Amino acid sequence: MASAAEQLASNLNFAAFAKAEDLKKRIWFTLGALLVYRLGTYIPLPGINPDAFAQAFTQQSRGVLGIFNMFAGGAVERMALFALGIMPYISASIIMQLMTSVVPSLEALKKEGEQGRKVINQYTRYGTVLLAVVQAYGISAGLEGGNGIVTDPGMFFRASTVITLVGGTMFLMWLGEQITARGIGNGISLIIFAGIVAGLPSAISGTLELGRTGALSTGLILAIIVLAVVVIALIVFFERAQRRLLIQYPKRQVGNRMFQGDTSHLPLKLNTAGVIPPIFASSLLLLPATVAGFSNTATLPGWVSTMMAALGHGQPLYMLLYAAMIVFFAFFYTAIVFNPKDTADQLKKHSGFIPGYRPGERTAEYIDYVLTRVTVIGAAYLVFVCLMPEFLISATGVPFYLGGTSLLIVVNVTLDTVAQIQGHLIAHQYEGLIKKSKLRGGKRGR
């Protein structure tokens, strides 16, 4: 079976893609859904003065608003219908993951299989609505506090803003589910991917314009391109890297026949936490600066202003705290999503064991030991990828559009999407082989 799968995978080409009608329909549906999403990022909220808001946003683009704007595909900068983006759903999903580890009833639901996952998904949707309402109301109140941003402030504006933004988020959540079901999969991730990549052409053209005017040297631009290729290759390597633990299953007797014991592997990813640590770390670090930016700087105490300056991009304190938070959240989130004790119990339940370690508690301790060492490497890799753009910005002054977090998301989603397409092609070729074999069998029967 493995050799057949490898042979099919090696034969994946444009001819096979041309024959996969179902896959082409899925791709066209995905592209159409993403086009609808992009159109929604250009429809502004009612009652907003675009010029006044653009001026206010420019002053806060280096804070949390800049990160949200990148993930929302520029919708925050234009204060469009999809300004909240899909982030409330992501936040609700992360909160539910944390709660399933600490709330016994939710943990029991998680172990019930498909039915339990449906209930948890429903709770996640409720949490998305709640978070979206709170964030939308905060945005409406913040817009009213701006100078000339809202043309007619009042409760009607706040209510319409909340309804519009929450409706936009729920529509994006539904659109992501449709892409997952009727498209090529990974709907939510593809929406975030489309939002990040949408600003890439303007960033590239801006960099080339700086090179044309002489603000950046040609050698520096070429060095940046080479470095970007090297970092992307590094991300691909580490995201696919695994530490595989050998699992053995004992011999078993069925009737009068003795079957040889099987072997398999337990894969432990180097970066189990994914992009969650950089997102959490950057959001927490930029939140104080964003809050201070909306406040009157003249009324702030001197120590607050000093702290805000020390937490600016490129400052040593910012770099140190950013690295420490990434390491902390890498270990914290890995502990949440991967439980060595549950894994050891599942192995013991199916009579599997790691050679040299007794099933049960000793196996759990060994898995936890290996996972901790692997996570150290994964956390170091995340720190390098996320801090490298910060060092280059402070050293050269080059305006990088894709930071470490966004680059991780883009590369991961690209790898997953390619894997999904290959999976559809392999399934299509298997179906073709099965149909041919049935036709041959029918002809022989005649």
mmCIF file of C-alpha atoms in Angstrom, residues 48-359:
data_model
loop_
_atom_site.group_PDB
_atom_site.id
_atom_site.type_symbol
_atom_site.label_atom_id
_atom_site.label_comp_id
_atom_site.label_asym_id
_atom_site.label_seq_id
_atom_site.Cartn_x
_atom_site.Cartn_y
_atom_site.Cartn_z
ATOM 1 C CA ILE A 48 -17.415 57.029 9.421
ATOM 2 C CA ASN A 49 -15.294 59.877 8.096
ATOM 3 C CA PRO A 50 -12.645 57.906 6.138
ATOM 4 C CA ASP A 51 -10.076 60.722 6.020
ATOM 5 C CA ALA A 52 -10.227 61.400 9.756
ATOM 6 C CA PHE A 53 -9.994 57.699 10.577
ATOM 7 C CA ALA A 54 -7.055 57.182 8.186
ATOM 8 C CA GLN A 55 -5.170 59.955 9.952
ATOM 9 C CA ALA A 56 -5.906 58.454 13.380
ATOM 10 C CA PHE A 57 -4.956 54.960 12.217
ATOM 11 C CA THR A 58 -1.596 56.153 10.893
ATOM 12 C CA GLN A 59 -0.653 57.249 14.405
ATOM 13 C CA GLN A 60 -1.496 53.793 15.832
ATOM 14 C CA SER A 61 -0.321 51.549 12.992
ATOM 15 C CA ARG A 62 2.719 50.372 14.985
ATOM 16 C CA GLY A 63 0.584 48.949 17.784
ATOM 17 C CA VAL A 64 -1.919 46.121 18.062
ATOM 18 C CA LEU A 65 -4.044 47.781 15.385
ATOM 19 C CA GLY A 66 -1.248 47.206 12.868
ATOM 20 C CA ILE A 67 -1.215 43.461 13.617
ATOM 21 C CA PHE A 68 -5.013 43.220 13.401
ATOM 22 C CA ASN A 69 -4.976 45.214 10.176
ATOM 23 C CA MET A 70 -2.476 42.797 8.609
ATOM 24 C CA PHE A 71 -4.506 39.744 9.644
ATOM 25 C CA ALA A 72 -7.720 41.427 8.416
ATOM 26 C CA GLY A 73 -6.284 42.218 5.006
ATOM 27 C CA GLY A 74 -6.348 46.005 5.476
ATOM 28 C CA ALA A 75 -9.966 46.053 6.674
ATOM 29 C CA VAL A 76 -9.037 47.810 9.943
ATOM 30 C CA GLU A 77 -7.220 50.564 8.084
ATOM 31 C CA ARG A 78 -10.371 51.162 6.036
ATOM 32 C CA MET A 79 -12.707 50.336 8.971
ATOM 33 C CA ALA A 80 -14.632 47.990 6.696
ATOM 34 C CA LEU A 81 -17.340 45.409 7.349
ATOM 35 C CA PHE A 82 -14.723 42.739 8.070
ATOM 36 C CA ALA A 83 -12.611 44.946 10.370
ATOM 37 C CA LEU A 84 -12.830 42.387 13.179
ATOM 38 C CA GLY A 85 -11.815 39.695 10.748
ATOM 39 C CA ILE A 86 -11.746 36.105 11.919
ATOM 40 C CA MET A 87 -9.697 36.853 15.055
ATOM 41 C CA PRO A 88 -12.662 36.570 17.503
ATOM 42 C CA TYR A 89 -13.205 33.019 16.269
ATOM 43 C CA ILE A 90 -9.489 32.227 16.641
ATOM 44 C CA SER A 91 -9.507 33.647 20.173
ATOM 45 C CA ALA A 92 -12.642 31.685 21.091
ATOM 46 C CA SER A 93 -11.091 28.483 19.707
ATOM 47 C CA ILE A 94 -7.946 28.994 21.779
ATOM 48 C CA ILE A 95 -10.001 29.719 24.905
ATOM 49 C CA MET A 96 -12.037 26.546 24.351
ATOM 50 C CA GLN A 97 -8.836 24.523 23.946
ATOM 51 C CA LEU A 98 -7.581 25.867 27.254
ATOM 52 C CA MET A 99 -10.910 25.193 28.968
ATOM 53 C CA THR A 100 -11.100 21.603 27.733
ATOM 54 C CA SER A 101 -7.909 20.975 29.691
ATOM 55 C CA VAL A 102 -9.108 22.476 32.986
ATOM 56 C CA VAL A 103 -12.916 21.940 32.973
ATOM 57 C CA PRO A 104 -13.816 18.263 33.576
ATOM 58 C CA SER A 105 -17.158 18.426 31.736
ATOM 59 C CA LEU A 106 -15.545 19.886 28.604
ATOM 60 C CA GLU A 107 -12.722 17.368 28.844
ATOM 61 C CA ALA A 108 -15.313 14.585 28.900
ATOM 62 C CA LEU A 109 -17.010 16.082 25.843
ATOM 63 C CA LYS A 110 -13.684 16.109 24.014
ATOM 64 C CA LYS A 111 -13.298 12.366 24.608
ATOM 65 C CA GLU A 112 -16.781 11.554 23.247
ATOM 66 C CA GLY A 113 -15.593 11.705 19.644
ATOM 67 C CA GLU A 114 -17.458 13.397 16.819
ATOM 68 C CA GLN A 115 -20.565 14.208 18.856
ATOM 69 C CA GLY A 116 -18.515 15.855 21.580
ATOM 70 C CA ARG A 117 -16.567 17.902 19.023
ATOM 71 C CA LYS A 118 -19.841 19.191 17.574
ATOM 72 C CA VAL A 119 -20.924 20.443 21.002
ATOM 73 C CA ILE A 120 -17.529 22.082 21.595
ATOM 74 C CA ASN A 121 -17.718 23.737 18.156
ATOM 75 C CA GLN A 122 -21.125 25.120 19.056
ATOM 76 C CA TYR A 123 -19.730 26.542 22.299
ATOM 77 C CA THR A 124 -16.901 28.060 20.253
ATOM 78 C CA ARG A 125 -19.439 29.835 18.035
ATOM 79 C CA TYR A 126 -21.217 31.242 21.074
ATOM 80 C CA GLY A 127 -17.880 32.449 22.416
ATOM 81 C CA THR A 128 -17.115 34.038 19.044
ATOM 82 C CA VAL A 129 -20.351 36.053 19.184
ATOM 83 C CA LEU A 130 -19.620 37.183 22.736
ATOM 84 C CA LEU A 131 -16.045 38.255 21.970
ATOM 85 C CA ALA A 132 -17.110 39.957 18.750
ATOM 86 C CA VAL A 133 -19.823 41.949 20.541
ATOM 87 C CA VAL A 134 -17.381 43.132 23.218
ATOM 88 C CA GLN A 135 -14.715 44.076 20.673
ATOM 89 C CA ALA A 136 -17.211 45.744 18.318
ATOM 90 C CA TYR A 137 -18.648 47.856 21.139
ATOM 91 C CA GLY A 138 -15.136 48.858 22.203
ATOM 92 C CA ILE A 139 -14.366 49.875 18.616
ATOM 93 C CA SER A 140 -17.547 51.951 18.366
ATOM 94 C CA ALA A 141 -16.772 53.732 21.636
ATOM 95 C CA GLY A 142 -13.170 54.325 20.547
ATOM 96 C CA LEU A 143 -14.307 55.736 17.199
ATOM 97 C CA GLU A 144 -16.631 58.169 18.936
ATOM 98 C CA GLY A 145 -13.731 59.330 21.085
ATOM 99 C CA GLY A 146 -11.723 60.238 17.984
ATOM 100 C CA ASN A 147 -11.597 63.746 16.597
ATOM 101 C CA GLY A 148 -14.193 63.996 13.820
ATOM 102 C CA ILE A 149 -14.156 60.275 12.944
ATOM 103 C CA VAL A 150 -17.876 59.683 13.563
ATOM 104 C CA THR A 151 -20.284 61.974 11.747
ATOM 105 C CA ASP A 152 -23.253 61.366 14.069
ATOM 106 C CA PRO A 153 -22.202 59.800 17.409
ATOM 107 C CA GLY A 154 -24.762 58.217 19.703
ATOM 108 C CA MET A 155 -26.395 54.929 20.598
ATOM 109 C CA PHE A 156 -27.686 54.419 17.065
ATOM 110 C CA PHE A 157 -24.128 54.546 15.709
ATOM 111 C CA ARG A 158 -22.895 52.150 18.389
ATOM 112 C CA ALA A 159 -25.721 49.686 17.775
ATOM 113 C CA SER A 160 -25.265 49.751 13.997
ATOM 114 C CA THR A 161 -21.492 49.343 14.349
ATOM 115 C CA VAL A 162 -21.847 46.372 16.695
ATOM 116 C CA ILE A 163 -24.397 44.656 14.444
ATOM 117 C CA THR A 164 -22.338 45.279 11.317
ATOM 118 C CA LEU A 165 -18.987 44.129 12.730
ATOM 119 C CA VAL A 166 -20.426 41.076 14.506
ATOM 120 C CA GLY A 167 -22.338 40.148 11.363
ATOM 121 C CA GLY A 168 -19.123 40.446 9.345
ATOM 122 C CA THR A 169 -17.251 38.158 11.711
ATOM 123 C CA MET A 170 -20.019 35.555 11.730
ATOM 124 C CA PHE A 171 -20.193 35.672 7.937
ATOM 125 C CA LEU A 172 -16.431 35.065 7.737
ATOM 126 C CA MET A 173 -16.758 32.156 10.164
ATOM 127 C CA TRP A 174 -19.504 30.656 7.976
ATOM 128 C CA LEU A 175 -17.451 31.323 4.838
ATOM 129 C CA GLY A 176 -14.456 29.543 6.356
ATOM 130 C CA GLU A 177 -16.604 26.515 7.186
ATOM 131 C CA GLN A 178 -17.910 26.457 3.611
ATOM 132 C CA ILE A 179 -14.364 26.535 2.228
ATOM 133 C CA THR A 180 -13.472 23.640 4.504
ATOM 134 C CA ALA A 181 -16.526 21.593 3.462
ATOM 135 C CA ARG A 182 -16.908 22.512 -0.230
ATOM 136 C CA GLY A 183 -13.462 23.914 -1.057
ATOM 137 C CA ILE A 184 -9.947 22.578 -0.600
ATOM 138 C CA GLY A 185 -10.056 22.714 3.205
ATOM 139 C CA ASN A 186 -8.423 24.874 5.900
ATOM 140 C CA GLY A 187 -11.050 27.586 5.412
ATOM 141 C CA ILE A 188 -10.213 29.747 8.429
ATOM 142 C CA SER A 189 -6.479 29.518 7.735
ATOM 143 C CA LEU A 190 -6.967 30.443 4.079
ATOM 144 C CA ILE A 191 -8.937 33.555 5.055
ATOM 145 C CA ILE A 192 -6.087 34.707 7.317
ATOM 146 C CA PHE A 193 -3.609 33.777 4.570
ATOM 147 C CA ALA A 194 -5.510 35.854 1.999
ATOM 148 C CA GLY A 195 -5.587 38.836 4.354
ATOM 149 C CA ILE A 196 -1.823 38.739 4.911
ATOM 150 C CA VAL A 197 -0.850 38.130 1.280
ATOM 151 C CA ALA A 198 -3.212 40.873 0.025
ATOM 152 C CA GLY A 199 -0.815 43.583 1.207
ATOM 153 C CA LEU A 200 2.307 41.879 -0.144
ATOM 154 C CA PRO A 201 2.258 43.425 -3.664
ATOM 155 C CA SER A 202 2.097 46.974 -2.303
ATOM 156 C CA ALA A 203 4.895 46.168 0.161
ATOM 157 C CA ILE A 204 7.103 44.811 -2.638
ATOM 158 C CA SER A 205 6.386 47.809 -4.859
ATOM 159 C CA GLY A 206 7.165 50.139 -1.941
ATOM 160 C CA THR A 207 10.512 48.432 -1.353
ATOM 161 C CA LEU A 208 11.391 48.626 -5.049
ATOM 162 C CA GLU A 209 10.431 52.304 -5.036
ATOM 163 C CA LEU A 210 12.831 52.879 -2.143
ATOM 164 C CA GLY A 211 15.511 51.178 -4.226
ATOM 165 C CA ARG A 212 14.718 53.339 -7.242
ATOM 166 C CA THR A 213 14.968 56.556 -5.248
ATOM 167 C CA GLY A 214 18.251 55.435 -3.665
ATOM 168 C CA ALA A 215 16.902 55.086 -0.100
ATOM 169 C CA LEU A 216 17.868 51.403 -0.236
ATOM 170 C CA SER A 217 20.849 50.008 -2.106
ATOM 171 C CA THR A 218 20.429 47.298 -4.721
ATOM 172 C CA GLY A 219 22.758 45.008 -2.806
ATOM 173 C CA LEU A 220 20.679 45.341 0.343
ATOM 174 C CA ILE A 221 17.455 44.516 -1.535
ATOM 175 C CA LEU A 222 19.082 41.428 -3.091
ATOM 176 C CA ALA A 223 20.387 40.382 0.326
ATOM 177 C CA ILE A 224 16.880 40.690 1.750
ATOM 178 C CA ILE A 225 15.470 38.498 -1.038
ATOM 179 C CA VAL A 226 18.120 35.821 -0.452
ATOM 180 C CA LEU A 227 17.540 35.977 3.292
ATOM 181 C CA ALA A 228 13.772 35.623 2.808
ATOM 182 C CA VAL A 229 14.296 32.478 0.716
ATOM 183 C CA VAL A 230 16.630 31.011 3.347
ATOM 184 C CA VAL A 231 14.173 31.758 6.170
ATOM 185 C CA ILE A 232 11.277 30.219 4.244
ATOM 186 C CA ALA A 233 13.338 27.060 3.681
ATOM 187 C CA LEU A 234 14.193 27.039 7.400
ATOM 188 C CA ILE A 235 10.505 27.346 8.341
ATOM 189 C CA VAL A 236 9.558 24.504 5.987
ATOM 190 C CA PHE A 237 12.256 22.287 7.503
ATOM 191 C CA PHE A 238 11.320 22.955 11.135
ATOM 192 C CA GLU A 239 7.568 22.775 10.569
ATOM 193 C CA ARG A 240 7.954 19.339 8.996
ATOM 194 C CA ALA A 241 10.602 18.097 11.448
ATOM 195 C CA GLN A 242 9.533 15.398 13.896
ATOM 196 C CA ARG A 243 10.990 13.289 16.663
ATOM 197 C CA ARG A 244 9.575 9.834 16.058
ATOM 198 C CA LEU A 245 9.319 7.432 18.989
ATOM 199 C CA LEU A 246 9.285 3.726 18.136
ATOM 200 C CA ILE A 247 6.079 1.955 19.231
ATOM 201 C CA GLN A 248 5.880 -1.837 19.301
ATOM 202 C CA TYR A 249 2.862 -4.088 19.566
ATOM 203 C CA PRO A 250 3.190 -7.648 20.884
ATOM 204 C CA LYS A 251 2.517 -10.830 18.951
ATOM 205 C CA ARG A 252 -1.084 -11.954 18.938
ATOM 206 C CA GLN A 253 -2.776 -15.269 18.238
ATOM 207 C CA VAL A 254 -5.977 -15.503 16.190
ATOM 208 C CA GLY A 255 -7.273 -19.065 16.165
ATOM 209 C CA ASN A 256 -4.387 -21.354 15.345
ATOM 210 C CA ARG A 257 -2.349 -18.634 13.640
ATOM 211 C CA MET A 258 0.296 -16.484 15.340
ATOM 212 C CA PHE A 259 0.684 -12.949 13.926
ATOM 213 C CA GLN A 260 3.951 -11.059 14.208
ATOM 214 C CA GLY A 261 3.902 -7.916 16.334
ATOM 215 C CA ASP A 262 3.602 -4.630 14.468
ATOM 216 C CA THR A 263 5.711 -1.514 14.847
ATOM 217 C CA SER A 264 4.757 2.115 14.340
ATOM 218 C CA HIS A 265 5.959 5.555 15.360
ATOM 219 C CA LEU A 266 4.655 8.308 17.622
ATOM 220 C CA PRO A 267 5.545 11.612 15.900
ATOM 221 C CA LEU A 268 6.389 14.596 18.113
ATOM 222 C CA LYS A 269 6.595 17.854 16.174
ATOM 223 C CA LEU A 270 9.412 20.251 16.950
ATOM 224 C CA ASN A 271 6.920 23.115 16.931
ATOM 225 C CA THR A 272 3.774 21.706 18.502
ATOM 226 C CA ALA A 273 2.438 25.142 19.481
ATOM 227 C CA GLY A 274 2.449 26.498 15.914
ATOM 228 C CA VAL A 275 2.037 30.271 15.538
ATOM 229 C CA ILE A 276 0.197 30.761 18.838
ATOM 230 C CA PRO A 277 3.271 31.827 20.914
ATOM 231 C CA PRO A 278 4.299 34.717 18.592
ATOM 232 C CA ILE A 279 0.687 35.941 18.303
ATOM 233 C CA PHE A 280 0.181 35.984 22.066
ATOM 234 C CA ALA A 281 3.595 37.522 22.761
ATOM 235 C CA SER A 282 3.303 40.332 20.197
ATOM 236 C CA SER A 283 -0.280 41.157 21.197
ATOM 237 C CA LEU A 284 0.594 41.440 24.891
ATOM 238 C CA LEU A 285 3.688 43.539 24.201
ATOM 239 C CA LEU A 286 1.951 45.979 21.861
ATOM 240 C CA LEU A 287 -1.205 46.336 23.949
ATOM 241 C CA PRO A 288 0.239 48.863 26.467
ATOM 242 C CA ALA A 289 1.610 51.030 23.657
ATOM 243 C CA THR A 290 -1.760 51.003 21.890
ATOM 244 C CA VAL A 291 -3.657 51.972 25.052
ATOM 245 C CA ALA A 292 -1.163 54.740 25.767
ATOM 246 C CA GLY A 293 -1.477 55.963 22.194
ATOM 247 C CA PHE A 294 -5.198 56.520 22.624
ATOM 248 C CA SER A 295 -4.564 58.415 25.862
ATOM 249 C CA ASN A 296 -3.391 61.975 26.257
ATOM 250 C CA THR A 297 0.397 61.732 26.457
ATOM 251 C CA ALA A 298 0.589 64.997 28.407
ATOM 252 C CA THR A 299 -1.331 63.480 31.333
ATOM 253 C CA LEU A 300 0.717 60.272 31.511
ATOM 254 C CA PRO A 301 3.268 59.920 34.355
ATOM 255 C CA GLY A 302 6.923 60.143 33.447
ATOM 256 C CA TRP A 303 7.667 56.509 34.224
ATOM 257 C CA VAL A 304 4.874 55.377 31.866
ATOM 258 C CA SER A 305 6.373 57.371 28.997
ATOM 259 C CA THR A 306 9.803 55.928 29.776
ATOM 260 C CA MET A 307 8.381 52.391 29.794
ATOM 261 C CA MET A 308 6.578 52.950 26.498
ATOM 262 C CA ALA A 309 9.808 54.134 24.914
ATOM 263 C CA ALA A 310 11.668 51.073 26.270
ATOM 264 C CA LEU A 311 9.008 48.769 24.799
ATOM 265 C CA GLY A 312 9.320 50.252 21.316
ATOM 266 C CA HIS A 313 10.329 48.165 18.303
ATOM 267 C CA GLY A 314 14.024 47.413 18.211
ATOM 268 C CA GLN A 315 14.633 48.285 21.861
ATOM 269 C CA PRO A 316 16.589 45.752 23.978
ATOM 270 C CA LEU A 317 13.798 45.407 26.566
ATOM 271 C CA TYR A 318 11.247 44.728 23.823
ATOM 272 C CA MET A 319 13.466 42.065 22.267
ATOM 273 C CA LEU A 320 14.132 40.390 25.622
ATOM 274 C CA LEU A 321 10.471 40.298 26.686
ATOM 275 C CA TYR A 322 9.370 39.171 23.226
ATOM 276 C CA ALA A 323 11.785 36.224 23.294
ATOM 277 C CA ALA A 324 10.850 35.290 26.875
ATOM 278 C CA MET A 325 7.123 35.370 26.102
ATOM 279 C CA ILE A 326 7.549 33.244 22.972
ATOM 280 C CA VAL A 327 9.429 30.594 24.974
ATOM 281 C CA PHE A 328 6.841 30.677 27.767
ATOM 282 C CA PHE A 329 3.831 30.347 25.467
ATOM 283 C CA ALA A 330 5.569 27.643 23.417
ATOM 284 C CA PHE A 331 5.860 25.440 26.523
ATOM 285 C CA PHE A 332 2.489 26.506 27.920
ATOM 286 C CA TYR A 333 0.497 25.832 24.753
ATOM 287 C CA THR A 334 2.329 22.565 24.091
ATOM 288 C CA ALA A 335 1.348 21.398 27.567
ATOM 289 C CA ILE A 336 -2.266 22.302 26.787
ATOM 290 C CA VAL A 337 -2.612 20.560 23.423
ATOM 291 C CA PHE A 338 -0.469 17.462 24.116
ATOM 292 C CA ASN A 339 -0.935 15.365 27.236
ATOM 293 C CA PRO A 340 1.754 12.658 27.623
ATOM 294 C CA LYS A 341 -0.335 10.798 30.214
ATOM 295 C CA ASP A 342 -3.323 10.463 27.868
ATOM 296 C CA THR A 343 -1.025 9.321 25.066
ATOM 297 C CA ALA A 344 0.582 6.708 27.327
ATOM 298 C CA ASP A 345 -2.866 5.496 28.426
ATOM 299 C CA GLN A 346 -3.973 5.137 24.811
ATOM 300 C CA LEU A 347 -0.853 3.137 23.987
ATOM 301 C CA LYS A 348 -1.439 0.870 26.986
ATOM 302 C CA LYS A 349 -5.092 0.441 26.003
ATOM 303 C CA HIS A 350 -4.056 -0.828 22.548
ATOM 304 C CA SER A 351 -1.220 -2.966 23.970
ATOM 305 C CA GLY A 352 1.454 -0.699 22.515
ATOM 306 C CA PHE A 353 4.685 0.130 24.326
ATOM 307 C CA ILE A 354 7.966 1.982 23.864
ATOM 308 C CA PRO A 355 10.890 -0.475 24.030
ATOM 309 C CA GLY A 356 12.751 -0.185 27.328
ATOM 310 C CA TYR A 357 9.931 1.605 29.180
ATOM 311 C CA ARG A 358 7.120 0.081 31.172
ATOM 312 C CA PRO A 359 3.614 0.945 29.893
#
